[in-house]
């Protein structure tokens, strides 16, 4: 059986990563995540990312690249994380979140991330620091 993909969006702007604080379900409320959600049957993961970020944040985005790796959420669900470029709109906590924060690389550990988001957040932090210091060469890709 193939796992269903949950896609998380790593939206970056001005060297900062957008973090979203969960308001539901109760067992996740108050913890922070990369916004996103489940791909629907027959929907590509990049299309799911665009749809989920529109529904949850009210923004139009463009998927850029998938962060290597996948992280199990529960049986039958696996997390994939993609970087995304903000094309239009200002993110707002419309669905499943009650607060958003733009975090600089040195602020990423200031929030209580969901465990499965931590590896991707660490990779985004590395990419943001590399982009800031101009060390994007040697296989490290910059973020949008």
PDB file of C-alpha atoms in Angstrom:
ATOM      1  CA  UNK A   1       0.000   0.000   0.000  1.00  0.00           C
ATOM      2  CA  UNK A   2       1.284   3.452  -0.899  1.00  0.00           C
ATOM      3  CA  UNK A   3       1.379   6.114   1.789  1.00  0.00           C
ATOM      4  CA  UNK A   4      -0.705   9.231   1.282  1.00  0.00           C
ATOM      5  CA  UNK A   5       1.437  12.365   1.089  1.00  0.00           C
ATOM      6  CA  UNK A   6       1.016  15.338   3.378  1.00  0.00           C
ATOM      7  CA  UNK A   7       2.899  18.290   1.932  1.00  0.00           C
ATOM      8  CA  UNK A   8       4.447  21.028   4.045  1.00  0.00           C
ATOM      9  CA  UNK A   9       5.355  24.383   2.545  1.00  0.00           C
ATOM     10  CA  UNK A  10       8.593  26.151   3.393  1.00  0.00           C
ATOM     11  CA  UNK A  11       7.706  29.740   2.492  1.00  0.00           C
ATOM     12  CA  UNK A  12      10.697  32.041   2.794  1.00  0.00           C
ATOM     13  CA  UNK A  13      10.899  35.807   2.467  1.00  0.00           C
ATOM     14  CA  UNK A  14      13.788  38.174   3.189  1.00  0.00           C
ATOM     15  CA  UNK A  15      15.843  35.372   4.720  1.00  0.00           C
ATOM     16  CA  UNK A  16      13.044  34.212   7.046  1.00  0.00           C
ATOM     17  CA  UNK A  17      10.899  31.063   7.192  1.00  0.00           C
ATOM     18  CA  UNK A  18       7.155  31.199   7.821  1.00  0.00           C
ATOM     19  CA  UNK A  19       6.059  29.170  10.856  1.00  0.00           C
ATOM     20  CA  UNK A  20       2.394  28.463  11.621  1.00  0.00           C
ATOM     21  CA  UNK A  21       1.035  27.651  15.092  1.00  0.00           C
ATOM     22  CA  UNK A  22      -1.582  24.887  15.087  1.00  0.00           C
ATOM     23  CA  UNK A  23      -4.988  25.609  16.606  1.00  0.00           C
ATOM     24  CA  UNK A  24      -6.389  22.120  15.884  1.00  0.00           C
ATOM     25  CA  UNK A  25      -6.633  19.229  16.529  1.00  0.00           C
ATOM     26  CA  UNK A  26      -6.306  19.526  20.324  1.00  0.00           C
ATOM     27  CA  UNK A  27      -3.282  17.207  20.546  1.00  0.00           C
ATOM     28  CA  UNK A  28      -1.314  19.487  18.167  1.00  0.00           C
ATOM     29  CA  UNK A  29      -2.676  22.878  19.250  1.00  0.00           C
ATOM     30  CA  UNK A  30       0.024  25.333  20.293  1.00  0.00           C
ATOM     31  CA  UNK A  31       2.824  23.602  18.390  1.00  0.00           C
ATOM     32  CA  UNK A  32       4.386  25.013  15.235  1.00  0.00           C
ATOM     33  CA  UNK A  33       4.589  23.578  11.736  1.00  0.00           C
ATOM     34  CA  UNK A  34       5.241  24.257   8.108  1.00  0.00           C
ATOM     35  CA  UNK A  35       1.744  24.903   6.717  1.00  0.00           C
ATOM     36  CA  UNK A  36       0.226  22.473   4.238  1.00  0.00           C
ATOM     37  CA  UNK A  37      -1.940  19.388   4.140  1.00  0.00           C
ATOM     38  CA  UNK A  38      -2.916  16.150   2.448  1.00  0.00           C
ATOM     39  CA  UNK A  39      -2.717  15.648  -1.304  1.00  0.00           C
ATOM     40  CA  UNK A  40      -6.087  14.548  -2.641  1.00  0.00           C
ATOM     41  CA  UNK A  41      -6.341  11.339  -4.688  1.00  0.00           C
ATOM     42  CA  UNK A  42      -5.131  12.073  -8.224  1.00  0.00           C
ATOM     43  CA  UNK A  43      -3.659  15.460  -7.215  1.00  0.00           C
ATOM     44  CA  UNK A  44       0.057  16.053  -7.683  1.00  0.00           C
ATOM     45  CA  UNK A  45       2.007  16.991  -4.577  1.00  0.00           C
ATOM     46  CA  UNK A  46       3.009  20.416  -6.002  1.00  0.00           C
ATOM     47  CA  UNK A  47      -0.658  21.126  -6.864  1.00  0.00           C
ATOM     48  CA  UNK A  48      -1.666  20.062  -3.336  1.00  0.00           C
ATOM     49  CA  UNK A  49       0.884  22.487  -1.901  1.00  0.00           C
ATOM     50  CA  UNK A  50      -0.519  25.395  -3.915  1.00  0.00           C
ATOM     51  CA  UNK A  51      -4.103  24.504  -2.919  1.00  0.00           C
ATOM     52  CA  UNK A  52      -3.317  23.969   0.763  1.00  0.00           C
ATOM     53  CA  UNK A  53      -1.375  27.227   1.130  1.00  0.00           C
ATOM     54  CA  UNK A  54      -4.225  29.090  -0.588  1.00  0.00           C
ATOM     55  CA  UNK A  55      -6.788  27.506   1.763  1.00  0.00           C
ATOM     56  CA  UNK A  56      -4.757  27.828   4.965  1.00  0.00           C
ATOM     57  CA  UNK A  57      -2.998  31.160   4.395  1.00  0.00           C
ATOM     58  CA  UNK A  58      -4.890  32.925   1.585  1.00  0.00           C
ATOM     59  CA  UNK A  59      -1.813  33.230  -0.642  1.00  0.00           C
ATOM     60  CA  UNK A  60      -0.844  32.203  -4.155  1.00  0.00           C
ATOM     61  CA  UNK A  61       2.452  30.304  -4.284  1.00  0.00           C
ATOM     62  CA  UNK A  62       4.716  28.450  -6.682  1.00  0.00           C
ATOM     63  CA  UNK A  63       6.424  25.206  -5.596  1.00  0.00           C
ATOM     64  CA  UNK A  64      10.194  25.426  -6.139  1.00  0.00           C
ATOM     65  CA  UNK A  65      11.869  22.212  -4.963  1.00  0.00           C
ATOM     66  CA  UNK A  66      11.350  19.288  -2.647  1.00  0.00           C
ATOM     67  CA  UNK A  67      13.510  19.073   0.458  1.00  0.00           C
ATOM     68  CA  UNK A  68      15.182  15.630   0.438  1.00  0.00           C
ATOM     69  CA  UNK A  69      13.600  13.088   2.758  1.00  0.00           C
ATOM     70  CA  UNK A  70      10.197  12.042   3.961  1.00  0.00           C
ATOM     71  CA  UNK A  71       8.893  11.729   7.492  1.00  0.00           C
ATOM     72  CA  UNK A  72       6.165   9.385   8.761  1.00  0.00           C
ATOM     73  CA  UNK A  73       3.234  11.093  10.445  1.00  0.00           C
ATOM     74  CA  UNK A  74       1.133   8.047  11.308  1.00  0.00           C
ATOM     75  CA  UNK A  75       0.424   4.777   9.514  1.00  0.00           C
ATOM     76  CA  UNK A  76      -0.478   5.546   5.906  1.00  0.00           C
ATOM     77  CA  UNK A  77       0.664   9.209   5.989  1.00  0.00           C
ATOM     78  CA  UNK A  78       4.094  10.581   5.116  1.00  0.00           C
ATOM     79  CA  UNK A  79       5.322  14.205   5.087  1.00  0.00           C
ATOM     80  CA  UNK A  80       7.099  15.732   2.095  1.00  0.00           C
ATOM     81  CA  UNK A  81       8.340  19.323   2.362  1.00  0.00           C
ATOM     82  CA  UNK A  82       8.705  21.704  -0.576  1.00  0.00           C
ATOM     83  CA  UNK A  83      10.128  25.181  -0.749  1.00  0.00           C
ATOM     84  CA  UNK A  84       7.629  27.610  -2.238  1.00  0.00           C
ATOM     85  CA  UNK A  85       7.768  31.110  -3.642  1.00  0.00           C
ATOM     86  CA  UNK A  86       5.136  33.606  -2.513  1.00  0.00           C
ATOM     87  CA  UNK A  87       3.565  35.072  -5.654  1.00  0.00           C
ATOM     88  CA  UNK A  88       0.606  37.023  -4.307  1.00  0.00           C
ATOM     89  CA  UNK A  89      -1.023  37.875  -0.993  1.00  0.00           C
ATOM     90  CA  UNK A  90       0.060  38.272   2.600  1.00  0.00           C
ATOM     91  CA  UNK A  91      -0.124  35.069   4.685  1.00  0.00           C
ATOM     92  CA  UNK A  92      -2.875  35.032   7.296  1.00  0.00           C
ATOM     93  CA  UNK A  93      -3.921  32.225   9.691  1.00  0.00           C
ATOM     94  CA  UNK A  94      -7.215  31.301   7.984  1.00  0.00           C
ATOM     95  CA  UNK A  95      -7.546  27.577   8.736  1.00  0.00           C
ATOM     96  CA  UNK A  96      -6.041  25.288  11.418  1.00  0.00           C
ATOM     97  CA  UNK A  97      -3.660  28.020  12.699  1.00  0.00           C
ATOM     98  CA  UNK A  98      -3.973  30.923  15.115  1.00  0.00           C
ATOM     99  CA  UNK A  99      -0.603  32.641  14.645  1.00  0.00           C
ATOM    100  CA  UNK A 100       2.095  33.022  12.001  1.00  0.00           C
ATOM    101  CA  UNK A 101       5.698  34.139  12.459  1.00  0.00           C
ATOM    102  CA  UNK A 102       8.519  34.880  10.031  1.00  0.00           C
ATOM    103  CA  UNK A 103      11.616  33.395  11.699  1.00  0.00           C
ATOM    104  CA  UNK A 104      15.247  34.157  10.895  1.00  0.00           C
ATOM    105  CA  UNK A 105      17.638  31.176  10.926  1.00  0.00           C
ATOM    106  CA  UNK A 106      18.796  31.986  14.466  1.00  0.00           C
ATOM    107  CA  UNK A 107      15.148  32.124  15.650  1.00  0.00           C
ATOM    108  CA  UNK A 108      14.057  28.734  14.305  1.00  0.00           C
ATOM    109  CA  UNK A 109      14.495  27.026  17.670  1.00  0.00           C
ATOM    110  CA  UNK A 110      12.403  29.685  19.438  1.00  0.00           C
ATOM    111  CA  UNK A 111       9.158  27.806  18.695  1.00  0.00           C
ATOM    112  CA  UNK A 112       8.032  24.272  19.532  1.00  0.00           C
ATOM    113  CA  UNK A 113       8.031  22.611  16.092  1.00  0.00           C
ATOM    114  CA  UNK A 114       6.126  19.401  15.466  1.00  0.00           C
ATOM    115  CA  UNK A 115       8.677  16.595  15.599  1.00  0.00           C
ATOM    116  CA  UNK A 116       8.253  15.529  11.969  1.00  0.00           C
ATOM    117  CA  UNK A 117       8.892  19.096  10.738  1.00  0.00           C
ATOM    118  CA  UNK A 118      12.206  19.480  12.588  1.00  0.00           C
ATOM    119  CA  UNK A 119      14.514  17.819   9.988  1.00  0.00           C
ATOM    120  CA  UNK A 120      13.116  19.929   7.131  1.00  0.00           C
ATOM    121  CA  UNK A 121      13.225  23.095   9.258  1.00  0.00           C
ATOM    122  CA  UNK A 122      16.888  22.375  10.054  1.00  0.00           C
ATOM    123  CA  UNK A 123      17.641  21.995   6.329  1.00  0.00           C
ATOM    124  CA  UNK A 124      15.813  25.237   5.493  1.00  0.00           C
ATOM    125  CA  UNK A 125      17.790  26.954   8.251  1.00  0.00           C
ATOM    126  CA  UNK A 126      21.045  25.723   6.685  1.00  0.00           C
ATOM    127  CA  UNK A 127      19.929  27.008   3.288  1.00  0.00           C
ATOM    128  CA  UNK A 128      18.905  30.396   4.681  1.00  0.00           C
ATOM    129  CA  UNK A 129      22.238  30.792   6.467  1.00  0.00           C
ATOM    130  CA  UNK A 130      24.124  29.766   3.297  1.00  0.00           C
ATOM    131  CA  UNK A 131      22.136  32.242   1.193  1.00  0.00           C
ATOM    132  CA  UNK A 132      22.871  34.986   3.734  1.00  0.00           C
ATOM    133  CA  UNK A 133      26.608  34.293   3.741  1.00  0.00           C
ATOM    134  CA  UNK A 134      26.814  33.678  -0.023  1.00  0.00           C
ATOM    135  CA  UNK A 135      27.839  30.050   0.397  1.00  0.00           C
ATOM    136  CA  UNK A 136      25.291  28.649  -2.058  1.00  0.00           C
ATOM    137  CA  UNK A 137      27.880  26.741  -4.110  1.00  0.00           C
ATOM    138  CA  UNK A 138      28.955  23.160  -3.618  1.00  0.00           C
ATOM    139  CA  UNK A 139      25.554  21.503  -3.811  1.00  0.00           C
ATOM    140  CA  UNK A 140      23.735  23.684  -1.295  1.00  0.00           C
ATOM    141  CA  UNK A 141      20.777  25.298  -2.955  1.00  0.00           C
ATOM    142  CA  UNK A 142      19.371  28.634  -1.961  1.00  0.00           C
ATOM    143  CA  UNK A 143      15.768  29.066  -0.923  1.00  0.00           C
ATOM    144  CA  UNK A 144      13.272  31.265  -2.764  1.00  0.00           C
TER     145      UNK A 144
END
